[in-house]
Steps between C-alpha positions, in 0.01 A plus 500: 500500500635842407434797728550858402591764752397858431773762510252726680357834401799691638721338237261601223507873584836560332504739207733335248622811320510738799706270716736411215391137511430477127851413391597391152803321362639641176566265210864603538509352853273209409731371226835612646750220550309283252191526718659418836192644671278239334745212513545506880213432738472770765421255782829315442714814531664615825319778687749768387442408134122500551522858632699601190217380275276783621768751401471382138149649485390861532171678568291535182155653434392187306644177364546449129468125550398275787711183479327185621717190505592191697826493692516123452553530124855547367607864507689483172174429315344817643810700411493377139127577474549854633803560278301397194196700614694822544798459272392257226343753263770768548769233444327383180464855367861592588636178348297550180616861475863397549469227235340739250762767569782251441331378184473855363859580601642191334333600174718814500817372667650156480523351848744215564337162431187666368318225311404212727244401238305665222120490497348503152179702535254415222249771592748789481717313247813577691783319672514599868826423681457406867805507722632397836501869600121525480447193715785566742432866573123450516546216750744706707258796514210272600701332777623834633142623526372180659770493768547874564182663367333487843709809587268694265189413706562699819152655483294180477404365844374158606340378818719211611405362838848440642623855429178702508403366844750521786615150596632555854300790654178335618289819501606599148453143380144477635417843358639399161305174497180680603542744209550236227142545369562876467832432325325266259228756422760771450707301250498566127533130414506168678768260380431142609778245458342155496676216673435149372 
């Protein structure tokens, strides 16, 4: 039998924004260190490290995204999903732009080892040389954005339970838990990461 204990009305009187309880984690902090924040369970960390988690968040008027996930699922999967969600399209656009720029440049200047293969285009009736430079530089640009592009997202804030709610101060923790419905209502999007 499961019993639920009420936090009491006194816990529900907190004003999330006024008291600075509505704290968001920037994408920059969320994905820093290849997502160390998501890869390590807060309850397995020493007390000093748990206190540092709260310092990774800051007071925000609203959350851009409310992140709902299971701590039992592997953290690397969540990190890859968030990297692709935030950085996948910019990486694709940047890589495509780099490949097109190299293609245009190599039509005017001969780059070393230019022709990896030649594509015979029947629609345009032209031979299009494709080189290592297009693939190599496009891949390098895409990887740079995927691994370091989170630095560009300092203004996008998530609710992440372990950093948005204080883990060691009991009063702040209870107040944060009591305000979760308000945090959810005040979020622009809800991102649910299923765990199978």
